[in-house]
Coordinates of C-alpha atoms and ligand atoms in Angstrom, one line a residue:
M20 CA 17.2 -30.4 -44.6
V21 CA 19.1 -29.7 -41.5
A22 CA 21.8 -27.4 -43.5
L23 CA 18.9 -25.4 -45.0
N24 CA 17.1 -24.6 -41.9
Y25 CA 20.5 -23.6 -40.6
L26 CA 20.7 -21.3 -43.3
T27 CA 17.2 -19.9 -43.2
A28 CA 17.9 -18.7 -39.5
F29 CA 21.2 -17.4 -40.6
L30 CA 20.1 -14.9 -43.0
W31 CA 18.1 -12.1 -41.3
L32 CA 19.0 -12.7 -37.7
V33 CA 21.9 -9.9 -37.7
T34 CA 19.9 -7.7 -39.7
F35 CA 18.1 -4.9 -37.7
A36 CA 18.7 -6.0 -34.4
A37 CA 21.4 -3.7 -33.9
A38 CA 19.7 -0.3 -34.0
S39 CA 21.5 0.9 -31.0
P40 CA 24.4 0.7 -29.0
I41 CA 27.9 -0.6 -29.2
P42 CA 29.8 -2.8 -28.4
D43 CA 28.0 -5.9 -30.0
V44 CA 28.2 -8.9 -28.1
D45 CA 27.8 -12.6 -29.7
R46 CA 25.3 -14.5 -28.1
R47 CA 24.7 -17.8 -29.4
G48 CA 20.9 -18.5 -30.2
P49 CA 19.8 -22.4 -31.2
F50 CA 20.1 -21.1 -34.9
G51 CA 23.4 -19.2 -34.8
P52 CA 25.0 -16.1 -33.7
I53 CA 22.7 -13.2 -32.9
R54 CA 24.5 -9.9 -32.2
F55 CA 22.8 -7.8 -29.7
P56 CA 24.4 -4.3 -28.5
Q57 CA 25.1 -3.5 -25.0
I58 CA 23.7 -0.4 -23.8
D59 CA 26.1 2.5 -23.6
P60 CA 24.3 5.4 -22.8
R61 CA 25.9 8.7 -23.0
G62 CA 25.8 9.1 -19.3
L63 CA 28.3 6.7 -18.9
L64 CA 30.7 8.2 -21.6
C65 CA 30.3 11.5 -19.8
K66 CA 32.2 9.9 -16.8
L67 CA 35.0 9.4 -19.0
P68 CA 37.5 11.9 -18.2
F69 CA 38.3 13.2 -21.8
I70 CA 34.7 13.2 -22.6
R71 CA 33.8 15.4 -19.6
I72 CA 34.4 18.7 -21.0
I73 CA 31.8 18.5 -23.7
C74 CA 29.0 17.1 -21.5
P75 CA 26.8 19.5 -19.9
R76 CA 27.7 20.5 -16.3
G77 CA 24.5 22.1 -15.0
G78 CA 24.4 24.8 -12.9
S79 CA 25.2 27.5 -15.1
S80 CA 22.2 27.6 -17.4
N81 CA 19.2 25.2 -16.8
P82 CA 16.5 26.3 -18.8
T83 CA 13.0 25.7 -17.5
C84 CA 9.5 25.9 -19.1
S85 CA 5.9 26.0 -17.2
T86 CA 3.6 23.4 -18.7
P87 CA 0.1 22.4 -17.7
I88 CA 1.4 19.5 -15.6
G89 CA 4.2 21.3 -14.0
T90 CA 7.7 22.8 -14.9
A91 CA 10.2 21.1 -16.7
R92 CA 13.3 21.3 -16.0
G93 CA 16.2 20.7 -18.3
V94 CA 19.9 21.3 -19.6
V95 CA 21.6 22.9 -22.5
D96 CA 22.8 20.0 -24.5
P97 CA 26.1 19.8 -25.8
D98 CA 25.0 20.4 -29.3
G99 CA 23.2 23.5 -28.4
A100 CA 19.3 22.8 -28.0
N101 CA 17.5 22.8 -24.3
R102 CA 17.3 18.9 -23.4
Y103 CA 14.3 17.9 -21.4
S104 CA 14.2 14.2 -20.2
V105 CA 10.8 13.3 -19.1
K106 CA 8.7 10.6 -18.1
Y107 CA 5.4 10.5 -20.4
A108 CA 3.7 7.5 -19.1
N109 CA 3.4 5.0 -16.2
A110 CA 2.7 1.2 -16.5
N111 CA 2.6 -1.6 -14.4
R112 CA 4.1 -5.0 -15.8
W113 CA 2.3 -6.4 -18.6
Q114 CA -0.5 -3.6 -18.3
P115 CA -1.5 -0.9 -20.6
S116 CA 0.2 2.5 -19.8
T117 CA -1.2 5.7 -18.7
V118 CA -0.4 9.1 -19.8
A119 CA 1.7 10.9 -17.0
T120 CA -0.3 13.9 -15.4
T121 CA 2.6 15.4 -13.7
W122 CA 5.9 16.5 -15.2
S123 CA 8.5 14.2 -13.5
L124 CA 12.1 13.0 -14.7
P125 CA 12.5 9.8 -15.7
N126 CA 12.4 7.0 -13.5
G127 CA 11.9 8.8 -10.3
S128 CA 15.5 10.4 -10.8
T129 CA 16.3 13.9 -9.3
N130 CA 19.1 14.5 -11.8
I131 CA 18.1 16.9 -14.7
T132 CA 21.3 15.8 -16.5
A133 CA 20.7 12.2 -16.6
L134 CA 19.2 10.8 -19.7
P135 CA 16.5 7.9 -19.1
L136 CA 17.2 4.5 -18.4
A137 CA 16.7 2.2 -21.4
C138 CA 13.8 -0.5 -21.1
P139 CA 14.7 -3.8 -20.1
Q140 CA 16.5 -5.7 -22.7
V141 CA 19.1 -8.5 -23.6
N142 CA 22.6 -7.8 -22.6
A143 CA 21.9 -4.4 -20.7
D144 CA 23.6 -4.1 -17.5
A145 CA 21.0 -4.0 -14.5
S146 CA 22.1 -0.5 -13.8
S147 CA 21.6 1.0 -17.4
V148 CA 17.5 -0.2 -17.7
S149 CA 14.7 0.2 -15.5
E150 CA 11.1 -1.2 -16.1
D151 CA 9.8 2.4 -15.2
C152 CA 11.2 3.4 -18.9
L153 CA 8.3 5.3 -20.7
S154 CA 10.3 8.0 -21.0
M155 CA 11.5 10.6 -23.8
I156 CA 14.3 13.3 -24.5
L157 CA 12.8 16.6 -25.9
Y158 CA 15.4 18.8 -27.7
V159 CA 14.3 22.5 -28.0
P160 CA 16.1 25.2 -29.7
A161 CA 16.5 27.9 -27.4
T162 CA 14.8 30.6 -30.1
L163 CA 11.4 29.0 -29.9
H164 CA 9.0 30.4 -27.5
V165 CA 5.2 30.2 -26.7
G166 CA 3.4 31.1 -30.0
S167 CA 6.1 30.0 -32.3
N168 CA 3.8 27.1 -33.7
A169 CA 6.7 25.2 -34.4
P170 CA 6.6 21.4 -35.8
T171 CA 7.6 18.6 -33.7
F172 CA 9.6 15.6 -34.9
V173 CA 9.0 12.4 -32.9
W174 CA 12.0 9.7 -33.4
I175 CA 10.9 6.4 -32.7
H176 CA 14.1 4.2 -32.5
G177 CA 14.9 0.8 -34.1
G178 CA 16.1 -2.6 -33.1
S179 CA 13.5 -5.4 -33.8
F180 CA 11.4 -4.2 -31.0
F181 CA 14.1 -5.8 -28.7
V182 CA 16.6 -3.6 -28.0
G183 CA 17.7 -0.1 -28.5
S184 CA 16.8 3.3 -26.6
A185 CA 16.6 7.2 -26.8
N186 CA 20.1 7.3 -25.9
G187 CA 21.3 5.2 -28.6
P188 CA 24.4 6.5 -30.6
G189 CA 23.7 9.3 -32.9
L190 CA 20.2 10.2 -31.7
D191 CA 21.0 13.4 -30.1
G192 CA 18.2 15.6 -31.4
S193 CA 20.1 19.1 -30.7
K194 CA 21.4 19.8 -34.2
L195 CA 18.2 18.4 -36.2
A196 CA 16.0 20.6 -33.7
I197 CA 18.1 23.9 -34.4
A198 CA 18.5 23.2 -38.1
T199 CA 14.7 22.5 -38.6
N200 CA 13.7 25.0 -35.9
S201 CA 11.5 22.2 -34.4
I202 CA 11.1 20.0 -31.3
V203 CA 12.4 16.7 -31.5
A204 CA 11.2 14.3 -29.1
V205 CA 12.9 10.7 -29.0
I206 CA 10.9 8.3 -27.4
Q207 CA 11.3 5.1 -25.6
Y208 CA 8.6 2.1 -25.5
R209 CA 8.5 -1.3 -24.0
L210 CA 10.5 -4.0 -25.9
G211 CA 10.4 -7.4 -26.2
A212 CA 7.9 -9.6 -24.2
L213 CA 7.3 -6.7 -21.7
G214 CA 5.9 -4.6 -24.8
F215 CA 4.2 -7.5 -26.8
M216 CA 3.6 -10.4 -24.7
A217 CA 1.4 -10.0 -21.8
P218 CA 0.8 -13.3 -20.7
D219 CA -3.2 -12.8 -20.4
G220 CA -3.0 -12.1 -24.2
K221 CA -3.2 -8.4 -24.2
T222 CA -1.1 -7.2 -27.3
N223 CA 0.1 -4.0 -28.5
L224 CA 1.2 -2.6 -25.3
A225 CA 4.3 -1.0 -26.9
V226 CA 2.1 0.7 -29.4
G227 CA -0.2 2.0 -26.8
D228 CA 2.9 3.3 -25.3
A229 CA 3.9 5.3 -28.4
I230 CA 0.2 6.7 -28.8
N231 CA 0.5 7.8 -24.9
A232 CA 4.0 9.5 -26.1
L233 CA 1.8 11.3 -28.5
K234 CA -0.8 12.1 -26.3
F235 CA 1.8 13.8 -23.9
L236 CA 3.5 15.6 -26.5
K237 CA 0.2 17.2 -27.7
N238 CA -0.6 18.5 -24.3
V239 CA 2.8 20.0 -23.6
V240 CA 4.4 21.1 -26.9
P241 CA 2.5 24.3 -26.8
S242 CA 4.4 25.3 -23.7
F243 CA 7.6 24.8 -25.8
G244 CA 6.5 26.8 -28.6
G245 CA 5.4 23.7 -30.6
S246 CA 2.2 23.5 -32.6
T247 CA -0.1 20.7 -32.0
S248 CA -1.3 20.5 -35.3
K249 CA 2.3 19.9 -36.7
I250 CA 3.4 16.8 -35.2
T251 CA 5.4 14.3 -37.4
I252 CA 6.1 10.9 -36.5
A253 CA 9.3 9.4 -37.7
G254 CA 11.2 5.9 -37.0
Q255 CA 13.9 3.6 -38.5
S256 CA 13.5 -0.2 -39.0
A257 CA 11.4 -1.3 -36.1
G258 CA 10.8 2.3 -35.3
A259 CA 9.4 2.8 -39.0
T260 CA 7.2 -0.5 -38.3
M261 CA 5.8 1.4 -35.4
V262 CA 5.1 4.5 -37.6
R263 CA 3.3 1.9 -39.9
A264 CA 1.3 0.6 -36.9
L265 CA 0.3 4.1 -36.0
L266 CA -0.8 4.8 -39.6
A267 CA -3.1 1.8 -39.2
A268 CA -4.6 2.5 -35.6
P269 CA -7.5 4.8 -36.1
S270 CA -7.2 6.1 -32.4
A271 CA -4.0 7.8 -33.3
S272 CA -4.9 9.4 -36.4
S273 CA -5.6 12.6 -34.6
L274 CA -2.4 12.8 -32.9
F275 CA 0.0 13.4 -35.8
K276 CA -0.2 15.0 -39.3
N277 CA 2.9 13.5 -41.2
A278 CA 4.8 10.2 -41.3
I279 CA 8.3 9.4 -41.9
L280 CA 9.7 5.9 -42.6
H281 CA 13.1 4.7 -42.9
S282 CA 13.7 1.3 -44.1
D283 CA 10.9 -0.1 -42.6
P284 CA 11.2 -4.3 -43.1
M285 CA 7.7 -4.1 -45.0
D286 CA 7.9 -7.7 -45.9
F287 CA 6.7 -8.4 -42.6
G288 CA 3.0 -7.7 -42.1
F289 CA 1.5 -6.9 -38.6
L290 CA 0.9 -10.3 -36.7
S291 CA -2.0 -11.9 -37.0
T292 CA -4.1 -12.7 -33.7
T293 CA -3.4 -16.6 -34.2
A294 CA 0.2 -15.9 -34.6
Q295 CA 0.3 -14.0 -31.6
Q296 CA -1.5 -16.5 -29.7
N297 CA 0.7 -19.1 -30.5
M298 CA 4.1 -17.4 -29.7
Q299 CA 2.0 -16.2 -26.4
S300 CA 1.4 -19.7 -25.3
H301 CA 5.0 -20.8 -26.0
F302 CA 6.2 -17.6 -23.8
N303 CA 3.7 -18.5 -21.0
T304 CA 5.3 -22.1 -20.9
E305 CA 8.7 -20.7 -21.0
I306 CA 7.9 -18.3 -17.9
N307 CA 6.1 -21.0 -16.2
C308 CA 2.9 -18.7 -15.0
G309 CA -0.5 -19.3 -15.4
A310 CA -2.0 -16.7 -17.8
T311 CA -3.6 -14.6 -15.2
D312 CA -1.6 -15.4 -12.4
T313 CA -0.6 -11.9 -11.8
A314 CA 1.4 -12.6 -8.5
C315 CA 3.2 -15.0 -10.4
H316 CA 4.1 -12.4 -13.3
N317 CA 5.0 -9.8 -10.8
A318 CA 7.3 -12.2 -9.1
L319 CA 9.6 -12.9 -12.3
S320 CA 12.9 -11.1 -12.0
L321 CA 13.7 -9.0 -15.2
S322 CA 16.4 -11.5 -16.4
T323 CA 13.9 -14.2 -16.4
I324 CA 11.8 -12.4 -18.6
T325 CA 14.4 -11.0 -20.9
D326 CA 15.8 -14.5 -21.2
A327 CA 12.3 -16.0 -22.0
S328 CA 12.1 -13.2 -24.5
L329 CA 15.1 -14.0 -26.2
E330 CA 14.3 -17.6 -26.4
L331 CA 11.1 -16.6 -28.0
F332 CA 12.9 -14.1 -30.4
S333 CA 15.3 -17.0 -31.6
S334 CA 12.4 -19.8 -31.7
A335 CA 9.6 -18.1 -32.9
A336 CA 10.2 -18.5 -36.7
S337 CA 10.6 -22.4 -36.1
F338 CA 7.2 -23.0 -34.6
E339 CA 5.5 -19.6 -36.3
P340 CA 6.8 -19.1 -39.8
S341 CA 4.9 -16.0 -40.0
A342 CA 6.7 -14.6 -37.3
G343 CA 9.8 -14.3 -39.3
M344 CA 13.4 -14.1 -38.3
S345 CA 14.0 -10.4 -37.4
Q346 CA 11.3 -8.9 -35.4
P347 CA 8.9 -11.7 -34.5
M348 CA 7.4 -9.7 -31.5
R349 CA 5.7 -6.9 -33.4
P350 CA 2.4 -5.3 -33.8
V351 CA -0.6 -7.2 -33.9
R352 CA -3.7 -6.7 -36.4
D353 CA -5.9 -7.0 -33.4
G354 CA -9.0 -5.6 -34.9
S355 CA -9.3 -2.9 -32.3
L356 CA -6.4 -0.8 -31.9
I357 CA -4.6 -2.0 -35.3
T358 CA -7.7 -2.3 -37.7
S359 CA -6.1 -2.8 -40.9
S360 CA -3.0 -4.9 -42.0
L361 CA -2.1 -1.7 -44.3
D362 CA -0.9 -4.1 -47.3
S363 CA -2.0 -5.0 -50.5
A364 CA -4.8 -7.2 -48.9
S365 CA -6.6 -4.4 -47.0
F366 CA -5.9 -0.2 -47.3
P367 CA -8.4 2.2 -45.8
S368 CA -8.6 5.5 -47.0
M369 CA -5.2 7.3 -46.3
S370 CA -4.7 11.1 -46.1
K371 CA -1.4 12.0 -44.0
P372 CA 1.6 12.7 -46.3
V373 CA 4.5 10.3 -45.8
L374 CA 8.0 10.1 -46.8
I375 CA 8.8 6.3 -47.4
N376 CA 12.7 6.0 -47.4
T377 CA 15.1 3.1 -47.6
V378 CA 19.1 2.7 -48.1
V379 CA 20.9 1.5 -50.9
N380 CA 22.3 -1.9 -49.1
D381 CA 19.5 -2.4 -46.3
A382 CA 20.7 -6.1 -46.5
G383 CA 24.2 -5.2 -46.2
P384 CA 24.6 -6.1 -42.7
A385 CA 22.7 -9.3 -42.8
I386 CA 24.4 -10.8 -45.7
Y387 CA 28.0 -9.5 -45.0
G388 CA 27.7 -10.0 -41.5
N389 CA 26.9 -13.8 -41.6
F390 CA 28.9 -14.4 -44.7
D391 CA 32.6 -13.3 -44.4
E392 CA 33.7 -15.4 -47.4
P393 CA 32.9 -15.2 -51.1
M394 CA 30.1 -17.2 -51.7
G395 CA 30.0 -19.9 -54.4
E396 CA 26.7 -20.7 -56.6
Q397 CA 25.6 -23.7 -54.7
M398 CA 25.6 -22.0 -51.6
F399 CA 23.7 -19.1 -52.9
Q400 CA 20.8 -21.0 -54.3
A401 CA 20.6 -23.1 -50.7
V402 CA 20.4 -19.4 -49.2
V403 CA 17.6 -18.4 -51.8
F404 CA 15.6 -21.7 -51.1
G405 CA 16.4 -21.3 -47.5
T406 CA 15.1 -18.0 -47.0
L407 CA 12.2 -18.0 -49.6
G408 CA 11.1 -21.8 -49.8
E409 CA 10.7 -23.8 -52.9
D410 CA 8.1 -21.6 -55.0
R411 CA 9.4 -18.2 -54.4
G412 CA 13.1 -19.5 -54.5
D413 CA 12.8 -21.1 -58.0
T414 CA 10.9 -17.9 -59.5
I415 CA 13.9 -15.9 -58.2
L416 CA 16.3 -18.2 -59.7
S417 CA 15.0 -18.5 -63.0
S418 CA 14.3 -14.5 -63.4
T419 CA 16.5 -12.4 -65.0
H420 CA 16.5 -10.0 -62.1
Y421 CA 19.2 -11.4 -60.3
P422 CA 22.2 -12.6 -62.2
L423 CA 25.2 -13.8 -60.5
P424 CA 28.6 -11.4 -61.0
P425 CA 31.3 -12.6 -63.4
T426 CA 34.0 -15.2 -62.1
V427 CA 37.3 -13.3 -61.1
N428 CA 40.3 -15.1 -61.0
G429 CA 38.4 -18.2 -60.9
Q430 CA 36.4 -17.1 -57.9
L431 CA 32.6 -16.4 -58.2
D432 CA 31.0 -14.3 -55.3
A433 CA 27.4 -14.2 -55.2
R434 CA 27.0 -12.1 -52.1
P435 CA 26.4 -8.8 -54.0
T436 CA 23.6 -10.7 -55.9
L437 CA 22.2 -11.8 -52.7
E438 CA 22.6 -8.5 -51.0
T439 CA 20.3 -6.6 -53.7
M440 CA 17.8 -9.5 -53.5
G441 CA 17.6 -9.0 -49.7
T442 CA 17.2 -5.5 -49.9
D443 CA 14.3 -5.8 -52.6
Q444 CA 12.7 -8.4 -50.6
M445 CA 12.7 -7.0 -47.2
W446 CA 12.9 -3.3 -47.7
K447 CA 12.6 -1.7 -51.1
C448 CA 10.2 -3.3 -53.1
P449 CA 7.8 -3.7 -50.3
S450 CA 8.1 -0.2 -49.5
W451 CA 7.6 0.7 -53.0
T452 CA 4.4 -1.6 -53.2
F453 CA 3.1 -0.1 -50.0
A454 CA 3.8 3.5 -51.7
R455 CA 1.5 2.5 -54.9
N456 CA -1.2 1.3 -52.3
Y457 CA -1.1 4.3 -50.1
I458 CA -1.6 6.7 -53.1
Q459 CA -4.5 4.4 -54.7
N460 CA -6.3 5.1 -51.4
G461 CA -5.8 8.8 -51.2
G462 CA -2.7 9.5 -49.5
T463 CA 0.5 11.4 -50.7
A464 CA 3.8 9.6 -50.8
Y465 CA 7.4 10.7 -51.8
I466 CA 10.0 7.8 -52.1
G467 CA 13.5 8.6 -51.3
V468 CA 16.6 6.0 -51.5
Y469 CA 19.6 7.2 -49.4
S470 CA 22.8 6.7 -51.5
V471 CA 25.0 8.6 -49.0
G472 CA 25.2 7.5 -45.5
A473 CA 27.5 7.5 -42.2
T474 CA 28.5 4.1 -41.0
Y475 CA 26.3 3.6 -37.8
P476 CA 28.6 2.0 -35.0
S477 CA 26.5 -1.3 -35.1
N478 CA 28.0 -1.8 -38.6
D479 CA 31.6 -1.2 -38.0
G480 CA 32.4 -4.8 -37.6
V481 CA 31.1 -5.2 -41.6
S482 CA 33.7 -4.3 -43.7
F483 CA 31.3 -3.9 -46.5
C484 CA 29.6 -1.3 -45.2
A485 CA 32.5 1.0 -44.9
Q486 CA 33.3 0.6 -48.7
N487 CA 32.8 3.7 -50.9
G488 CA 29.1 4.4 -52.1
V489 CA 27.8 1.5 -49.8
V490 CA 24.7 2.6 -47.5
C491 CA 24.0 -0.1 -45.0
H492 CA 20.8 -0.3 -42.7
E493 CA 21.2 2.3 -40.1
D494 CA 23.6 4.2 -42.0
D495 CA 20.9 7.0 -42.6
I496 CA 20.4 7.5 -38.9
Q497 CA 23.2 10.0 -38.4
I498 CA 22.8 12.0 -41.6
V499 CA 18.9 12.7 -40.4
F500 CA 20.5 13.6 -37.0
G501 CA 23.3 15.7 -38.4
T502 CA 25.6 13.8 -36.0
T503 CA 28.0 12.1 -37.9
N504 CA 31.5 12.3 -36.6
S505 CA 34.0 14.3 -39.1
P506 CA 31.5 14.3 -41.8
T507 CA 33.0 14.2 -45.6
A508 CA 31.5 17.1 -47.8
A509 CA 28.9 14.6 -49.2
Q510 CA 27.5 13.8 -45.6
S511 CA 27.5 17.3 -44.8
S512 CA 25.6 18.5 -48.0
L513 CA 23.1 15.6 -47.7
T514 CA 22.5 16.6 -44.0
T515 CA 21.8 20.2 -44.9
E516 CA 19.6 18.9 -47.7
V517 CA 17.6 16.5 -45.7
H518 CA 17.3 19.0 -42.9
K519 CA 15.9 21.6 -45.5
R520 CA 13.6 19.1 -46.7
Y521 CA 12.3 17.4 -43.4
K522 CA 11.6 21.1 -42.2
A523 CA 9.5 22.0 -45.2
F524 CA 7.8 18.5 -44.7
M525 CA 7.2 19.1 -41.1
N526 CA 5.5 22.2 -41.8
N527 CA 3.2 21.6 -45.1
G528 CA 3.7 17.8 -45.8
N529 CA 6.0 18.6 -48.9
P530 CA 9.7 18.1 -49.1
N531 CA 10.5 20.7 -51.6
P532 CA 11.6 23.9 -50.0
S533 CA 13.4 26.5 -52.4
G534 CA 16.9 25.8 -53.4
V535 CA 16.8 21.8 -53.4
S536 CA 16.3 19.8 -56.5
A537 CA 12.4 18.7 -57.1
W538 CA 11.3 15.7 -55.4
S539 CA 8.1 14.7 -56.9
A540 CA 5.4 12.8 -55.2
A541 CA 5.0 9.5 -56.4
T542 CA 2.2 8.6 -58.7
S543 CA 0.2 5.6 -60.0
S544 CA 2.5 5.3 -63.1
N545 CA 5.8 6.6 -61.6
L546 CA 7.1 6.4 -58.0
N547 CA 9.8 9.1 -58.9
A548 CA 11.9 7.6 -56.3
K549 CA 14.6 10.2 -55.3
D550 CA 18.3 9.5 -55.0
L551 CA 19.0 11.3 -51.4
G552 CA 22.7 12.0 -51.9
G553 CA 23.1 11.6 -55.6
S554 CA 21.1 12.4 -58.7
S555 CA 20.9 9.2 -60.3
A556 CA 17.3 7.9 -61.7
I557 CA 16.7 5.1 -59.1
P558 CA 15.9 1.9 -61.1
I559 CA 12.8 0.0 -60.6
G560 CA 14.4 -3.5 -61.3
A561 CA 12.7 -6.1 -59.5
C562 CA 10.3 -3.9 -57.7
D563 CA 8.4 -3.9 -60.7
P564 CA 4.7 -4.7 -59.7
S565 CA 4.8 -7.8 -61.5
F566 CA 7.5 -9.3 -60.1
W567 CA 7.7 -8.7 -56.0
G568 CA 4.3 -8.7 -54.6
A569 CA 2.9 -10.7 -57.6
A570 CA 5.2 -13.5 -59.4
V571 CA 7.0 -13.6 -55.9
P572 CA 4.9 -13.0 -53.0
Y573 CA 5.8 -11.0 -49.7
D574 CA 5.9 -13.0 -46.8
Y575 CA 2.7 -11.0 -45.9
Q576 CA 1.1 -12.4 -48.7
V577 CA 2.5 -16.1 -47.9
Y578 CA 1.4 -15.9 -44.5
P579 CA -1.7 -13.4 -44.4
Ligands
LIG9 C1 23.6 13.3 -13.3 O1 23.9 12.8 -14.5 C2 24.8 13.0 -15.0 C3 24.7 12.3 -16.3 O2 24.5 11.0 -16.2 C4 26.2 12.4 -14.5 O3 27.3 12.9 -14.9 C5 26.1 13.5 -12.9 O4 27.3 12.8 -12.0 C6 24.9 13.1 -11.9 N1 24.9 13.8 -11.0 C7 24.4 13.4 -9.9 C8 24.4 14.6 -8.7 O5 24.2 12.1 -9.5
LIG10 C1 16.2 6.8 -9.1 C2 15.4 5.7 -9.4 O1 14.4 5.9 -8.5 N1 15.8 4.6 -9.8 C3 15.1 3.2 -10.0 C4 14.9 3.2 -11.6 O2 14.2 2.1 -11.7 C5 14.7 0.7 -11.0 C6 13.9 -0.5 -11.4 O3 12.7 -0.1 -12.0 C7 14.7 1.3 -9.5 O4 15.3 0.0 -8.9 C8 15.7 2.2 -9.2 O5 15.4 2.7 -7.9

């Protein structure tokens, strides 16, 4: 039993905590290694002599823009767009944020070139974070002017609601902004316990931050040439879960028009209030402050809070199984901000067009990052049972969906099967189930699967992800942003295609501009999943409605 628990814990731990910067640092949680990246803002890179030349120098060409809340001052980004870092909201510790009413640089800075400091998180150098972190970076093509009515693409970074920032690798929005003739806004929000675990029981502070970012944008984008009625929200991994939370928040509905989800781990529903309270009391014990003792909360050092946050991140699944392993602190179905679960059990009527994307090997980093040796059948079964429990494990193992590969030279390696299963369970099948529910409730959904990617820095240590034809979790990010280093022809071509499609989608809710192949909307009889990077039909496999979500329930069905 001990061995099983250990495996359970192993499985998804590494998965998507690594949405941002390099290098990864190993930390040992109670259940095994957790890799969290260290912050390496481009600001630091710019200090390296050999990179300096491509960084903005300031002085020669500093764009300004007059907004209703003051003059924006920016720089020309190395990749060509005008770049403005700005604080969009203020918040006291564990209080709801409020939208900024004057244009100010992030964190009291006076340096227009500097990028925002990240929100406090584990393994970050004290000088690279600030609690005053509700900032965003705007990338604006120089050709836009008041009246252009350009769309805005709001990117919400991933990182398990625990790490990450607007400065993550590949997130320079300049090329995307220019290619789509849109404003790209890369936003930050509070992470971990600071964003989700107010000791007095307030929840969803980070979701409130994202809503305030949208309110801020709605107010200022016209000054930059943006249209208030063409705001698209997009995110990857936990960032896509945030997009899902915004789709479930009636108060956010008027703030955006379309949504794009990349690799949302939809197997996890929003937390129930009971789960939240259970985790909250654990956290309050950890910080040793009374629930409403504000003086005690404010006296806590940031490292005390991030340590307690890490403790909760690592242990939540052991005492609150519904929390799961990879993003235990996440949006809560609190009945006020988030009013529906947006899963098969509860779906209000939907109207916004959505793109729902995953990548071919979303589970690659989790499986191959944890198991670097071929895996025999016994271990395979132990992992399946450890991850899914007895009932679901039995159904999986007795189905025909997940055959083991043939033995080669006397050796079996079950990892490819496990990787397919993990991708199906956490990302692909629940995303497709979501799409079916979405369209049955009135919305329009397009499903995509990225079959060409660019290895994200956090996957560099996982050799599986470097293989030809493998697209690991996060490997779509640089394709979308057009920030792949030395792209291959296939990567360039997909980036060009995606930029065309996303531009059309942002403008009219349909990713089918002329000159690209048809991407049909999902219907209840055919999801029409589009191969992004190839032209294969994407097999439905175990995402058949009778299997995942029915014969084998998702976590959100096991723990409603
Ligand atoms: C402003 O920030 C940039 C980027 O981080 C840095 O290179 C530069 O030295 C800073 N300038 C000042 C005056 O601090
Ligand atoms: C320039 C500036 O005001 N930096 C501040 C950023 O935030 C940290 C902590 O919140 C302050 O200590 C810095 O002075």
